[in-house]
Short mmCIF file of C-alpha atoms in Angstrom, two decimals:
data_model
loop_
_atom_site.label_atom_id
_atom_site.label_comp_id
_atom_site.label_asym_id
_atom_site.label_seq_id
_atom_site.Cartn_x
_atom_site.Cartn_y
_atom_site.Cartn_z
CA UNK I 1 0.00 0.00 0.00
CA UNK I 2 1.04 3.71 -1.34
CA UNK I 3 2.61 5.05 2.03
CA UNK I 4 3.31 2.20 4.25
CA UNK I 5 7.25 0.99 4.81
CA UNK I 6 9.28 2.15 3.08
CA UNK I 7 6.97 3.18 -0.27
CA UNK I 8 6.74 6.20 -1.64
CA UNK I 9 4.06 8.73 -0.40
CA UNK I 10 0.68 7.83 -2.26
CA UNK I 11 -1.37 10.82 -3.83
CA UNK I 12 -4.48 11.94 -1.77
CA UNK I 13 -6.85 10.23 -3.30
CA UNK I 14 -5.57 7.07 -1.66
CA UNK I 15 -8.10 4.75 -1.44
CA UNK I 16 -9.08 4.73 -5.05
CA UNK I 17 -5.44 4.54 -6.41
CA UNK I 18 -4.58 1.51 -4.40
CA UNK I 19 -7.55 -0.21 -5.81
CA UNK I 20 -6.27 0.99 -9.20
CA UNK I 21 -3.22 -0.82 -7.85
CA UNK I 22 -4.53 -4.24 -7.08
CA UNK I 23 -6.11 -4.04 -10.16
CA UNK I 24 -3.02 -2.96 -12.13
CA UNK I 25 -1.25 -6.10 -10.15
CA UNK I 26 -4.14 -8.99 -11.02
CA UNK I 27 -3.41 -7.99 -14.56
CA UNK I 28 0.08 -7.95 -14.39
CA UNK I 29 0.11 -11.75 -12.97
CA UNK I 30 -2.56 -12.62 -15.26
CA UNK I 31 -5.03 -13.02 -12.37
CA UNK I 32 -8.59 -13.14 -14.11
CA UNK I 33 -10.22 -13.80 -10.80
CA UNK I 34 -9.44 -13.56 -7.02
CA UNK I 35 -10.44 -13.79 -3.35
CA UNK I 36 -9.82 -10.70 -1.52
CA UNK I 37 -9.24 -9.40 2.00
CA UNK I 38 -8.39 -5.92 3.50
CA UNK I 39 -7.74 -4.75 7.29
CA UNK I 40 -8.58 -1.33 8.44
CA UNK I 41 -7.19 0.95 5.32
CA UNK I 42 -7.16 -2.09 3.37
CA UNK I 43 -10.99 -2.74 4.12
CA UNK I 44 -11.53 0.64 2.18
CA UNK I 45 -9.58 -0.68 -0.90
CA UNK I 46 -11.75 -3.65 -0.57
CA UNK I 47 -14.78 -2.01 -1.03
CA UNK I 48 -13.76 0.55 -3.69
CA UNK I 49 -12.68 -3.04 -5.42
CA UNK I 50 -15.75 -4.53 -5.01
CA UNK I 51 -17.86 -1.04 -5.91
CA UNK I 52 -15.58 -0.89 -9.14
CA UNK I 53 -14.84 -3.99 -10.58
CA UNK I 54 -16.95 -6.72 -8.55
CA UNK I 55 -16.38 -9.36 -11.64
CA UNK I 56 -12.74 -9.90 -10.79
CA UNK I 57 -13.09 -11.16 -7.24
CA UNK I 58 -14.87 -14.69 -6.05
CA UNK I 59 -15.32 -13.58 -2.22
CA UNK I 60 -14.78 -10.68 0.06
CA UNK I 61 -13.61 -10.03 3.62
CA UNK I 62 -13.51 -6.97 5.68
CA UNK I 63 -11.55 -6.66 9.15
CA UNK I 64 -10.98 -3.94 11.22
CA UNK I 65 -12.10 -1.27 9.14
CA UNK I 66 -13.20 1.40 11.43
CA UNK I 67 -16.92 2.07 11.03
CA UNK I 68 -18.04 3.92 14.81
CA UNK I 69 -20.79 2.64 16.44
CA UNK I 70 -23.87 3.98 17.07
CA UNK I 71 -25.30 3.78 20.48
CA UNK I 72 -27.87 1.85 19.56
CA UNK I 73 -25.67 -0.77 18.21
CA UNK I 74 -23.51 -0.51 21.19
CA UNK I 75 -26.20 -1.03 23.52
CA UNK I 76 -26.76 -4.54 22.20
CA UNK I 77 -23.47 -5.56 22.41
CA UNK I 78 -22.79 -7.31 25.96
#
């Protein structure tokens, strides 16, 4: 990911230029069709991936990604 280690600063429009990334990768290594997983930042890329190009990827999974709570959701949780 654009930003992380030692990588080069990614342009501010981050989200949507990683996806282009993962997409630019699959076609590089001739991968028609994939199962895909992203943590926190990464669960972002995963769903601009599945808004953009939902053909290319056999299953999904989100982890972490940050969504807040309402307190009405929070009250149900023990």
């Amino acid at each position: 990911m654009r930003g992380h280690g030692l990588s080069e600063p990614g342009p501010r429009s981050g989200v949507g230029s990683m996806a282009k990334d993962v997409l630019e990768f699959l076609e590089q290594q001739a991968i028609d069709k994939a199962h895909l997983g992203g943590y926190s930042m990464g669960g972002g890329v995963t769903l601009a991936l599945l808004s953009s190009s939902p053909e290319r990827f056999l299953s999904a999974h989100f982890g972490g990604l940050g969504i807040p709570e309402t307190s009405e959701w929070a009250d149900k949780i023990p």
